[in-house]
mmCIF file of C-alpha atoms in Angstrom:
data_model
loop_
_atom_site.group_PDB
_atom_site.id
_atom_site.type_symbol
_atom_site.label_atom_id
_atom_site.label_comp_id
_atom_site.label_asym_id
_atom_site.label_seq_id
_atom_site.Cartn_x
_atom_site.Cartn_y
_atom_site.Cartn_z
ATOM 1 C CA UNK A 1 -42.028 25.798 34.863
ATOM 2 C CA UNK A 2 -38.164 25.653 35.786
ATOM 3 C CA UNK A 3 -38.816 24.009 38.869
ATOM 4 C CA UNK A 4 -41.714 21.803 39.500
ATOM 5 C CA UNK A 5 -44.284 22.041 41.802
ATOM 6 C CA UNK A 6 -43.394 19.730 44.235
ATOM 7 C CA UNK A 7 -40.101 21.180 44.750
ATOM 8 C CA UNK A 8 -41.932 24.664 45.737
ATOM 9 C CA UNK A 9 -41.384 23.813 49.588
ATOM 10 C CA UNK A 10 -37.680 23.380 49.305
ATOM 11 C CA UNK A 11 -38.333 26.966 47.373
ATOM 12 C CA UNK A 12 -40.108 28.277 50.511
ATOM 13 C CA UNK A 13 -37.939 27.344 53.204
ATOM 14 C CA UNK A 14 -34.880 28.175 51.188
ATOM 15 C CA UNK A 15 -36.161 31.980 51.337
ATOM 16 C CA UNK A 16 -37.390 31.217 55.360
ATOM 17 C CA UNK A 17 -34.285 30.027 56.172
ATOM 18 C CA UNK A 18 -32.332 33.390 54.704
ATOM 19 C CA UNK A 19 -35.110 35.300 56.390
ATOM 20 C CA UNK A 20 -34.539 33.555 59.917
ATOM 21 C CA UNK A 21 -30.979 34.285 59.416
ATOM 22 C CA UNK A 22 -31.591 37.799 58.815
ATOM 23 C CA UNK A 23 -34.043 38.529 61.658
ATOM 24 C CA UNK A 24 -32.067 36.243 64.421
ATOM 25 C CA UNK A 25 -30.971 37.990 67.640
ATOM 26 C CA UNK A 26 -28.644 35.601 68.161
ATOM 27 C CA UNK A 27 -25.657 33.718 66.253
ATOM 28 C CA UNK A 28 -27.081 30.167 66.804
ATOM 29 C CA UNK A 29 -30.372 31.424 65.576
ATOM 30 C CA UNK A 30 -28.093 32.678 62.352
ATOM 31 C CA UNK A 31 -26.604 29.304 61.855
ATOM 32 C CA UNK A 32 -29.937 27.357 62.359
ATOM 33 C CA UNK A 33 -31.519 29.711 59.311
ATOM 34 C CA UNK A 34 -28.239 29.352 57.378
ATOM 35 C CA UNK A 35 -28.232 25.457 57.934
ATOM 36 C CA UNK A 36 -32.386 25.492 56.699
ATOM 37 C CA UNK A 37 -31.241 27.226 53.767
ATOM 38 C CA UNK A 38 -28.176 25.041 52.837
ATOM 39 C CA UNK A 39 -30.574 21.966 53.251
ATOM 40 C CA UNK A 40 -33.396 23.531 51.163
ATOM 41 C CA UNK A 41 -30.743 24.053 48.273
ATOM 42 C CA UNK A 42 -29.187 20.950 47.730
ATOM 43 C CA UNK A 43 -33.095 19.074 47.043
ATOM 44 C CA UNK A 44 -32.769 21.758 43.920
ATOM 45 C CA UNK A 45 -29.674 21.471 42.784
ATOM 46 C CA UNK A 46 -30.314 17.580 42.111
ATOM 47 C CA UNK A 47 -33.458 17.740 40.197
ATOM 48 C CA UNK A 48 -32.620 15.169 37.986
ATOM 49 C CA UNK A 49 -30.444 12.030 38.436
ATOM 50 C CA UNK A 50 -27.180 13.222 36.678
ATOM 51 C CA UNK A 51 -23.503 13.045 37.590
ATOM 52 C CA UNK A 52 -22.905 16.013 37.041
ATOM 53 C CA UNK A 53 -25.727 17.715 39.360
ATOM 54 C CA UNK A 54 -24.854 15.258 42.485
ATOM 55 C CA UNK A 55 -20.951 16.255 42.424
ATOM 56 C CA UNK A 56 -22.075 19.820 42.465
ATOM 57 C CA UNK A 57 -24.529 19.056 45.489
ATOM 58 C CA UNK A 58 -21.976 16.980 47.431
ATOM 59 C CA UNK A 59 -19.088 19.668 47.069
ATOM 60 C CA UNK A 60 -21.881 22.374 48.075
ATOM 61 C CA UNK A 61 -22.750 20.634 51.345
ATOM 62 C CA UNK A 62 -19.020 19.703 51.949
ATOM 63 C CA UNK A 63 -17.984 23.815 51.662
ATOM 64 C CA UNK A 64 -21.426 24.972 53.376
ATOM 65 C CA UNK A 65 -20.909 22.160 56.497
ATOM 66 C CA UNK A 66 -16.967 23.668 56.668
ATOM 67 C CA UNK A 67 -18.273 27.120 57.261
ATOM 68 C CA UNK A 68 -21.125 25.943 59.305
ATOM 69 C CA UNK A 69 -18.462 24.175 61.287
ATOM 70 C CA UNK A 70 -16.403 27.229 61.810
ATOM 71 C CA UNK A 71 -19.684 29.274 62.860
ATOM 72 C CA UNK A 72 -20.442 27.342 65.672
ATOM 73 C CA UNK A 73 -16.617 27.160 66.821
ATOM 74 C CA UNK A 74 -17.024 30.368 66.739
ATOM 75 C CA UNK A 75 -19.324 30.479 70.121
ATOM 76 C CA UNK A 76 -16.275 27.623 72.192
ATOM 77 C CA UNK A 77 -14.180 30.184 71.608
ATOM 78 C CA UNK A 78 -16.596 33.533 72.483
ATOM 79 C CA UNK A 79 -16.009 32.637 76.185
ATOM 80 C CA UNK A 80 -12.105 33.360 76.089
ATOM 81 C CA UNK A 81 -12.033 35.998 73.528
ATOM 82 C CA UNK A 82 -14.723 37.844 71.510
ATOM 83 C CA UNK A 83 -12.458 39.195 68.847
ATOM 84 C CA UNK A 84 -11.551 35.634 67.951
ATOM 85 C CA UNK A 85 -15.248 34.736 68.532
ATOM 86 C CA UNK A 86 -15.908 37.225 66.007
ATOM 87 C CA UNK A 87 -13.157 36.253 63.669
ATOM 88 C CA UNK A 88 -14.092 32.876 62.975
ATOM 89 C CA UNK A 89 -17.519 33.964 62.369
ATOM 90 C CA UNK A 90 -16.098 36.808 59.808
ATOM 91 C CA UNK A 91 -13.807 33.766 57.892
ATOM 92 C CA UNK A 92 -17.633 31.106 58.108
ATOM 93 C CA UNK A 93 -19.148 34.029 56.177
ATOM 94 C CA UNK A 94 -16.583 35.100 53.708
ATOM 95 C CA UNK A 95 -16.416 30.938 53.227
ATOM 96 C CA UNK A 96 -20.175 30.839 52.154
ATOM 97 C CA UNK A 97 -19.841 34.210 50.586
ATOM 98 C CA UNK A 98 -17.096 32.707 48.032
ATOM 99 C CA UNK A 99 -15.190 35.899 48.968
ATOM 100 C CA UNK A 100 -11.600 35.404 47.947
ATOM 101 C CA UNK A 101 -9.551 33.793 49.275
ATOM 102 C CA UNK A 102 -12.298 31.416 49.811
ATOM 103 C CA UNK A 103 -13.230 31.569 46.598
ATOM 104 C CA UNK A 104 -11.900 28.061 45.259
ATOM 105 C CA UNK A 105 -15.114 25.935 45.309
ATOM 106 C CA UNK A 106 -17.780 28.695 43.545
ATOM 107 C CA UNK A 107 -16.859 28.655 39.774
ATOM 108 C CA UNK A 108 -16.256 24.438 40.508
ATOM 109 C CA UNK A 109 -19.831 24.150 41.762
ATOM 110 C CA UNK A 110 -21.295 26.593 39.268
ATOM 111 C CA UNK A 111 -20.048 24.357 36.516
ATOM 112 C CA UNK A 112 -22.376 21.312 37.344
ATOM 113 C CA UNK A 113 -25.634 23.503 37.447
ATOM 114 C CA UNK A 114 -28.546 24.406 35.111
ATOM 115 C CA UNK A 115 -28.613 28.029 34.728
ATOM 116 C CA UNK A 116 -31.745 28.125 37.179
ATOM 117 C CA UNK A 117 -29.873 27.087 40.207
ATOM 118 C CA UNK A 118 -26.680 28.797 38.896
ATOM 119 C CA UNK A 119 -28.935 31.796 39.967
ATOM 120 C CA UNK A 120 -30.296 30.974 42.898
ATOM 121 C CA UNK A 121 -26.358 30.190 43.894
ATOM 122 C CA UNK A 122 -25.422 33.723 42.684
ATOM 123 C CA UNK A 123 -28.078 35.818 44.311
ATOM 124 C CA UNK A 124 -30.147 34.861 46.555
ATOM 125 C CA UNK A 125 -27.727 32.141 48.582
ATOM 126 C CA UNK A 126 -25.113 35.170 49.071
ATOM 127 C CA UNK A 127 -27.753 37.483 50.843
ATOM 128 C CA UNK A 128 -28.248 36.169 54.070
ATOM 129 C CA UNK A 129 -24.200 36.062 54.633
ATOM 130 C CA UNK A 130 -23.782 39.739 53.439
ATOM 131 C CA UNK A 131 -26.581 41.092 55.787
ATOM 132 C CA UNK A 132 -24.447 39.004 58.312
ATOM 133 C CA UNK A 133 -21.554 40.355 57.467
ATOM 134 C CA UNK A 134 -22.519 43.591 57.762
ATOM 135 C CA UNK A 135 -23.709 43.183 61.165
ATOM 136 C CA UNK A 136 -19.737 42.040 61.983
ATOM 137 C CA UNK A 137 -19.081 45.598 60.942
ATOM 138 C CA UNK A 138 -18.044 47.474 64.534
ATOM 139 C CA UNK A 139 -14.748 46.012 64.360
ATOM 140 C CA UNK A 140 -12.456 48.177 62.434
ATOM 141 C CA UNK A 141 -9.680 45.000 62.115
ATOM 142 C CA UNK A 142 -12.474 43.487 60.267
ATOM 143 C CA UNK A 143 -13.019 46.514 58.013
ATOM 144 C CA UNK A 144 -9.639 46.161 56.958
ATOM 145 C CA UNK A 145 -9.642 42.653 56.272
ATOM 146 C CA UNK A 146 -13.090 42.766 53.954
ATOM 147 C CA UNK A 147 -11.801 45.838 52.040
ATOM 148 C CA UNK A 148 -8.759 43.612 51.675
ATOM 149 C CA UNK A 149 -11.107 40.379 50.770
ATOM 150 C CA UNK A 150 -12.747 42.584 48.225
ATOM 151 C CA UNK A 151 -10.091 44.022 46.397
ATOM 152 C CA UNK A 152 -8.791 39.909 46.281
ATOM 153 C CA UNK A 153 -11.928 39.502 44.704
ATOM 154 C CA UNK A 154 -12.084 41.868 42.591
ATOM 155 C CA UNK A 155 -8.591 40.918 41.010
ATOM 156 C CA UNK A 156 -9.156 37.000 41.199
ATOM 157 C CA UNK A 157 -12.559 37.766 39.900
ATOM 158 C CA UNK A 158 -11.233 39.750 37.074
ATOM 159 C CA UNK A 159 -8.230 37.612 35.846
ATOM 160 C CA UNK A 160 -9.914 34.362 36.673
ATOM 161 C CA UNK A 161 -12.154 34.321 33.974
ATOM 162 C CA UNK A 162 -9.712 35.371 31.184
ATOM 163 C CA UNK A 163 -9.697 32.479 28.204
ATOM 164 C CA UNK A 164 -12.126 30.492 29.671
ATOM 165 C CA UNK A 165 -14.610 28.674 26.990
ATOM 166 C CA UNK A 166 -17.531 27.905 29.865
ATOM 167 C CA UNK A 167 -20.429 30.492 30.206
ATOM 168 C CA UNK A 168 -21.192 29.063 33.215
ATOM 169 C CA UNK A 169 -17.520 29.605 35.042
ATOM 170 C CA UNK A 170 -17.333 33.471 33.414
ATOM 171 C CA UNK A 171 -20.343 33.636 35.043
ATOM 172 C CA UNK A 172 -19.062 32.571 38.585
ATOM 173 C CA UNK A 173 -16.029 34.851 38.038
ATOM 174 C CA UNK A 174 -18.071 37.895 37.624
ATOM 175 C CA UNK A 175 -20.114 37.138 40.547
ATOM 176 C CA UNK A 176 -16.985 36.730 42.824
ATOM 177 C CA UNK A 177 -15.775 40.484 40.648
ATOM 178 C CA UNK A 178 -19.204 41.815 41.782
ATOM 179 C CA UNK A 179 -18.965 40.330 45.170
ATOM 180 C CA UNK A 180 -16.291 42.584 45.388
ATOM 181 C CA UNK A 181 -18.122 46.345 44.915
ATOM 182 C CA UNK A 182 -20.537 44.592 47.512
ATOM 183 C CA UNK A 183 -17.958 43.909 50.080
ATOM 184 C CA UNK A 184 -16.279 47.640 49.670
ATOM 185 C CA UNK A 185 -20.178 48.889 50.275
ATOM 186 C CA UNK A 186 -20.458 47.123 53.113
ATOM 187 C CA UNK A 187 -17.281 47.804 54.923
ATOM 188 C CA UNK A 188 -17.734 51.527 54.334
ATOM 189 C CA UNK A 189 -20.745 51.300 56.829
ATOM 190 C CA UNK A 190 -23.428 51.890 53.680
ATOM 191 C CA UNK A 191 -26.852 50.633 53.474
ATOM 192 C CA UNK A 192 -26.463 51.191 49.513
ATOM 193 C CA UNK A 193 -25.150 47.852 48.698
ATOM 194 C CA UNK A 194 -28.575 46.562 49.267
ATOM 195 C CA UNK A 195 -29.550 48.095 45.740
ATOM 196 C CA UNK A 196 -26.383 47.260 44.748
ATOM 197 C CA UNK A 197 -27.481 43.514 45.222
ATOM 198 C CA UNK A 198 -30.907 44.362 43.542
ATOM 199 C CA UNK A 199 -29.618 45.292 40.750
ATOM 200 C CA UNK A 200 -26.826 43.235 39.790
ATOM 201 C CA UNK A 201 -29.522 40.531 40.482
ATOM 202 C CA UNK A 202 -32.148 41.596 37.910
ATOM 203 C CA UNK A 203 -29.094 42.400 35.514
ATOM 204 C CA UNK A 204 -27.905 38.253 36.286
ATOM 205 C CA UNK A 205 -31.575 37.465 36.011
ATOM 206 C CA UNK A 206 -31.908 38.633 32.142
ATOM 207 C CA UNK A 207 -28.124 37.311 31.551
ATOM 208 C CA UNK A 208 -28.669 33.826 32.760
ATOM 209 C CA UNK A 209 -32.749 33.991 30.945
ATOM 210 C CA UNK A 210 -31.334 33.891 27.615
ATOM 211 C CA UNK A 211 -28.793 31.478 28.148
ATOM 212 C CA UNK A 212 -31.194 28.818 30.177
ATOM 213 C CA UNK A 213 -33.655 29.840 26.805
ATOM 214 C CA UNK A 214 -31.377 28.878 24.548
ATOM 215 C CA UNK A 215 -29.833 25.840 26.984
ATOM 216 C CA UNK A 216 -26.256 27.160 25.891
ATOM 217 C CA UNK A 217 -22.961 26.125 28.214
ATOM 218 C CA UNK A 218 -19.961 26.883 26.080
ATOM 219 C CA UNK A 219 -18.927 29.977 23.751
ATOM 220 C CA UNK A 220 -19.022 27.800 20.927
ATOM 221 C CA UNK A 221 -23.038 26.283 21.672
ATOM 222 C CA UNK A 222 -24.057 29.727 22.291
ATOM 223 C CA UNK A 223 -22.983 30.904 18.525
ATOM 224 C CA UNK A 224 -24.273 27.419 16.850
ATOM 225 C CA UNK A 225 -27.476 27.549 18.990
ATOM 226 C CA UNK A 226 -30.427 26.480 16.933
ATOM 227 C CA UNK A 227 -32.661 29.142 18.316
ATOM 228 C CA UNK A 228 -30.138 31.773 17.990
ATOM 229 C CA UNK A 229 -31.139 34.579 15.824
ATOM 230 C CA UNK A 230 -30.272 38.176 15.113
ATOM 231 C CA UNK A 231 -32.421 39.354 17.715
ATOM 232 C CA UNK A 232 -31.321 37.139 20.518
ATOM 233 C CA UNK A 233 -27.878 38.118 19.903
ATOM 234 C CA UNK A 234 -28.555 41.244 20.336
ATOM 235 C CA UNK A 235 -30.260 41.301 23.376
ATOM 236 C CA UNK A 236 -27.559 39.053 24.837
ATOM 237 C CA UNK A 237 -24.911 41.686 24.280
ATOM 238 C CA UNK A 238 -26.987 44.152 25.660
ATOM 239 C CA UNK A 239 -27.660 42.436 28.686
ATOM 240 C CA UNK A 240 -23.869 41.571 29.108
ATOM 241 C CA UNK A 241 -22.448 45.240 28.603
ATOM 242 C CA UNK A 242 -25.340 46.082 31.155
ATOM 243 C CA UNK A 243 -23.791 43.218 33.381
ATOM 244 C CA UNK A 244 -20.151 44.785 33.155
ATOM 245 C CA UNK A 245 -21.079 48.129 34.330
ATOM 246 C CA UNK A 246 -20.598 50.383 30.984
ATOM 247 C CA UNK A 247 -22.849 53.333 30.502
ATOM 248 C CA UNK A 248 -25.312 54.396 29.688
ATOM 249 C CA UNK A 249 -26.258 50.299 31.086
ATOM 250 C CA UNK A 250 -28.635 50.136 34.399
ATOM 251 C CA UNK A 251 -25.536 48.342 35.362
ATOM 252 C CA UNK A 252 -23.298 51.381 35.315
ATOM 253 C CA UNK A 253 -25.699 53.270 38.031
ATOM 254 C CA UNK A 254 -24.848 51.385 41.246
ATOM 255 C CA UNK A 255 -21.023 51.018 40.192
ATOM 256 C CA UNK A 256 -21.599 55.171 39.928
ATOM 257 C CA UNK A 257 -23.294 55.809 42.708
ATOM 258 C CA UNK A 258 -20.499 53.748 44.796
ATOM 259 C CA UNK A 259 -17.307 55.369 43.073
ATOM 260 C CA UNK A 260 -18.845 58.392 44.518
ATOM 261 C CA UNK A 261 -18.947 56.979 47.849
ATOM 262 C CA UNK A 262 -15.852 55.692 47.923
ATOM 263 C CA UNK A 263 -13.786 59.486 46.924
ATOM 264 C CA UNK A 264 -16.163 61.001 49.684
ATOM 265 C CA UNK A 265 -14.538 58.414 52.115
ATOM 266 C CA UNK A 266 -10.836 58.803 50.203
ATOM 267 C CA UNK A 267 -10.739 54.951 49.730
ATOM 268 C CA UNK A 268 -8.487 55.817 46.407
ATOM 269 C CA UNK A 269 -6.451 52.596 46.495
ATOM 270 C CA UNK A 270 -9.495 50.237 46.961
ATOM 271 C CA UNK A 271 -11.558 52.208 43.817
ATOM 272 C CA UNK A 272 -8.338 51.624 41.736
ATOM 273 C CA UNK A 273 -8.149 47.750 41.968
ATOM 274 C CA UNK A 274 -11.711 47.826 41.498
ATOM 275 C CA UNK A 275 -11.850 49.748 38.402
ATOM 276 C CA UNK A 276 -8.718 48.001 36.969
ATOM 277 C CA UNK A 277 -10.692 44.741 37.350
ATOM 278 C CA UNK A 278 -13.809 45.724 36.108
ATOM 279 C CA UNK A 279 -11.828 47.295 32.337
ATOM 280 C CA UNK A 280 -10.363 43.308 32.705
ATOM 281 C CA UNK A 281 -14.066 41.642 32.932
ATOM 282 C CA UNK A 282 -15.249 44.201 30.599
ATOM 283 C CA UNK A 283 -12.885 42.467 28.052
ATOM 284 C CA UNK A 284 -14.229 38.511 29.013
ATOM 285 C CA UNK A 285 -17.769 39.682 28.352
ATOM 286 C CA UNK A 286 -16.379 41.219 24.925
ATOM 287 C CA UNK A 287 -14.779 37.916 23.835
ATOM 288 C CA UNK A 288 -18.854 36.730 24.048
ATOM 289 C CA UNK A 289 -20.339 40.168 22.284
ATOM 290 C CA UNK A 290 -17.643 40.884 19.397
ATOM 291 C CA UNK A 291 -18.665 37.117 17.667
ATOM 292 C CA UNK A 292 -22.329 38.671 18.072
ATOM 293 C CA UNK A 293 -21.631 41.634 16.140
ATOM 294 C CA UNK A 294 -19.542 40.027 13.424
ATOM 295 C CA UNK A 295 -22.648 38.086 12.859
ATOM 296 C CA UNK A 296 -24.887 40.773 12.164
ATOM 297 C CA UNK A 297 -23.297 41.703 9.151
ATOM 298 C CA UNK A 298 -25.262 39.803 6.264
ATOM 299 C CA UNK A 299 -22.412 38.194 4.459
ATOM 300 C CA UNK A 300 -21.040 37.329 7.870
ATOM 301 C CA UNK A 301 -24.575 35.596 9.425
ATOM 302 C CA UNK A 302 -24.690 32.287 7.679
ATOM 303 C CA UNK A 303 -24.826 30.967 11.229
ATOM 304 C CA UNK A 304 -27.996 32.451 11.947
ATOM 305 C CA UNK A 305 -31.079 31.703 11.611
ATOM 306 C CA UNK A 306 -33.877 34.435 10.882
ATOM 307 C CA UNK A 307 -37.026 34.627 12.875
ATOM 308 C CA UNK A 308 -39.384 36.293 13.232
ATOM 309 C CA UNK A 309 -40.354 38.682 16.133
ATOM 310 C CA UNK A 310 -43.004 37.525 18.258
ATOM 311 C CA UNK A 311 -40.947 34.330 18.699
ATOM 312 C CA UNK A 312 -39.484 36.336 21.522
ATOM 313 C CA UNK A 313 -41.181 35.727 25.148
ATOM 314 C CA UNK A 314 -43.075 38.614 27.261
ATOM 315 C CA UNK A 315 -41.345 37.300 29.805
ATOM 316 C CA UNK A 316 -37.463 37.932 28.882
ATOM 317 C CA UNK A 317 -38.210 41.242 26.843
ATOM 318 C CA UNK A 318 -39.437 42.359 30.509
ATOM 319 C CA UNK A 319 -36.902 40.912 32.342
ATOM 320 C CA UNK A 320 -34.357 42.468 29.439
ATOM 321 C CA UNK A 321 -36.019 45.463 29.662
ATOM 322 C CA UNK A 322 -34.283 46.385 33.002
ATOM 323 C CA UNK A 323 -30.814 47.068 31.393
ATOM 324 C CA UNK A 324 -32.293 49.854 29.741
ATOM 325 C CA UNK A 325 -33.911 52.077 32.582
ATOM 326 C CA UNK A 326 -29.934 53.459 32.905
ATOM 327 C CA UNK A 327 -30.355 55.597 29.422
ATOM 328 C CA UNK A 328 -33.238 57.482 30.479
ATOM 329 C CA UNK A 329 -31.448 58.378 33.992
ATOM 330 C CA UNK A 330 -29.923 61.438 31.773
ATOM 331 C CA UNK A 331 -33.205 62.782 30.521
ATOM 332 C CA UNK A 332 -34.594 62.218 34.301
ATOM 333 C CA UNK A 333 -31.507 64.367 35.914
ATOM 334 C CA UNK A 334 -32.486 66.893 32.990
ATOM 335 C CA UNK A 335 -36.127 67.661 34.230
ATOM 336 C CA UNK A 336 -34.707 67.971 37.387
#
């Protein structure tokens, strides 16, 4: 079990407090769910008594209590001026969001995890402030200034990970990349980045799977791993060309589907940035994949070891599974 059974109620109200969040009528009942969930997370990240895991957990509550902070400044200032009001709340959220330019503290944090949390901290801490977000929306000022948070993040996202040796930090930089396609979906007034969010999140799930499986941190543990073989390299390079959006990848389908969005609503100069950073992430993730398929050639592969198949787990060949749906979309749109 990843995490143990006694930590299941900080699991619980971690999901409550994203769902009070959610379903509040009211800002301060947004904050209270926001501040459950922030309090929930921090009991996980320090699982065990390391160093490393209580830095992480004190910069986390340091950033989350700034935004928090800002949130409820945010209602002082609602009684001279709502667009301010708004404002602050709009800057809280892109602060918990790691949105750039607010994006300083993620791949920092990110570095002290386990790959567990490192999830959790990618996915499911990020919803509750999107469907927030979203809700901030009516304002066309504030439009502007996501479309121009996202195409930040997109390019920090994209040129921040560039020769780094850390899986872990990659990893944050493609979340703040992805962050980005979110933020243009929700600024263009579409319910789609919901699937958007699914998706990426089952892609991250299958990613960050292997790596926790083989308890790999660095580029140069993944290729010495132990339990490395042939078939887990594979399957890792897989999952990560599914994870940079190239066809035919389930990850290419929501990246798709919003490119078409975005020329229907002529937002040319966002969709460029974006698809300039994602050709620049596309090359981080093949800095991890090439090594992999040197190493399948025999003379090449005294590195790994050979094992057999059913050392593999039902568990990750479902959860790797996913990336594949996107090839038979083409025989689907055929029988249509």
């Amino acid at each position: 079990m990843i995490f143990p059974l006694s930590y299941m109620l900080f699991f619980f109200t971690l999901i409550l407090g994203s769902i009070i969040s959610i379903s509040s009528p009211s800002w301060f009942g947004a904050w209270i769910g926001l501040e459950l969930n922030m309090m929930s997370f921090i009991p996980l990240i320090t699982l065990k008594m390391n160093s490393y895991f209580s830095e992480a957990a004190l910069k986390y509550f340091l950033i989350q209590a700034l935004g928090s902070a800002l949130l409820i400044a945010s209602g002082f200032i609602s009684i001279s001026s709502l667009f301010f009001s708004s404002f602050f709340i709009f800057l809280a959220l892109l602060l918990k969001l790691a949105s750039a330019p607010f994006h300083f503290w993620f791949p920092q944090i990110m570095e002290g995890l386990a790959w567990p949390q490192a999830f959790l901290l990618s996915t499911i801490q990020k919803l509750a402030p999107m469907i927030l977000l979203s809700y901030l929306m009516i304002n066309n000022i504030l439009v502007k200034m996501t479309m121009f948070s996202a195409i930040l993040s997109a390019l920090i996202g994209a040129f921040g990970g560039l020769n780094i040796m850390y899986l872990r930090k990659i990893m944050a930089f493609s979340s703040i990349n992805h962050l980005s396609w979110m933020l243009i979906a929700i600024s263009a007034g579409d319910i789609f980045w919901i699937l958007y969010f699914l998706i990426y999140s089952l892609i991250l799930l299958s990613v960050m799977s292997m790596f926790h499986k083989l308890q790999t941190f660095t580029l140069s543990n993944l290729m010495q791993s132990d339990q490395n073989s042939i078939f887990h390299a594979t399957l890792i390079s897989l999952n990560l060309l599914s994870l940079s959006g190239l066809p035919p990848f389930t990850g290419f389908i929501p990246k798709w589907i919003l490119i078409q969005i975005m020329v229907n609503l002529n937002l040319f100069l966002p969709l460029f940035f974006l698809l300039f950073s994602t050709l620049i992430t596309l090359y981080f993730y093949l800095r991890i994949v090439i090594p992999f398929i040197l190493l399948l050639n025999p003379i090449m592969n005294f590195n790994m070891k050979y094992k057999s198949f059913t050392s593999i787990s039902p568990s990750l060949m479902i959860k790797t599974s996913f990336n594949f749906i996107g090839m038979f979309l083409p025989i689907y749109l055929l029988l249509i």
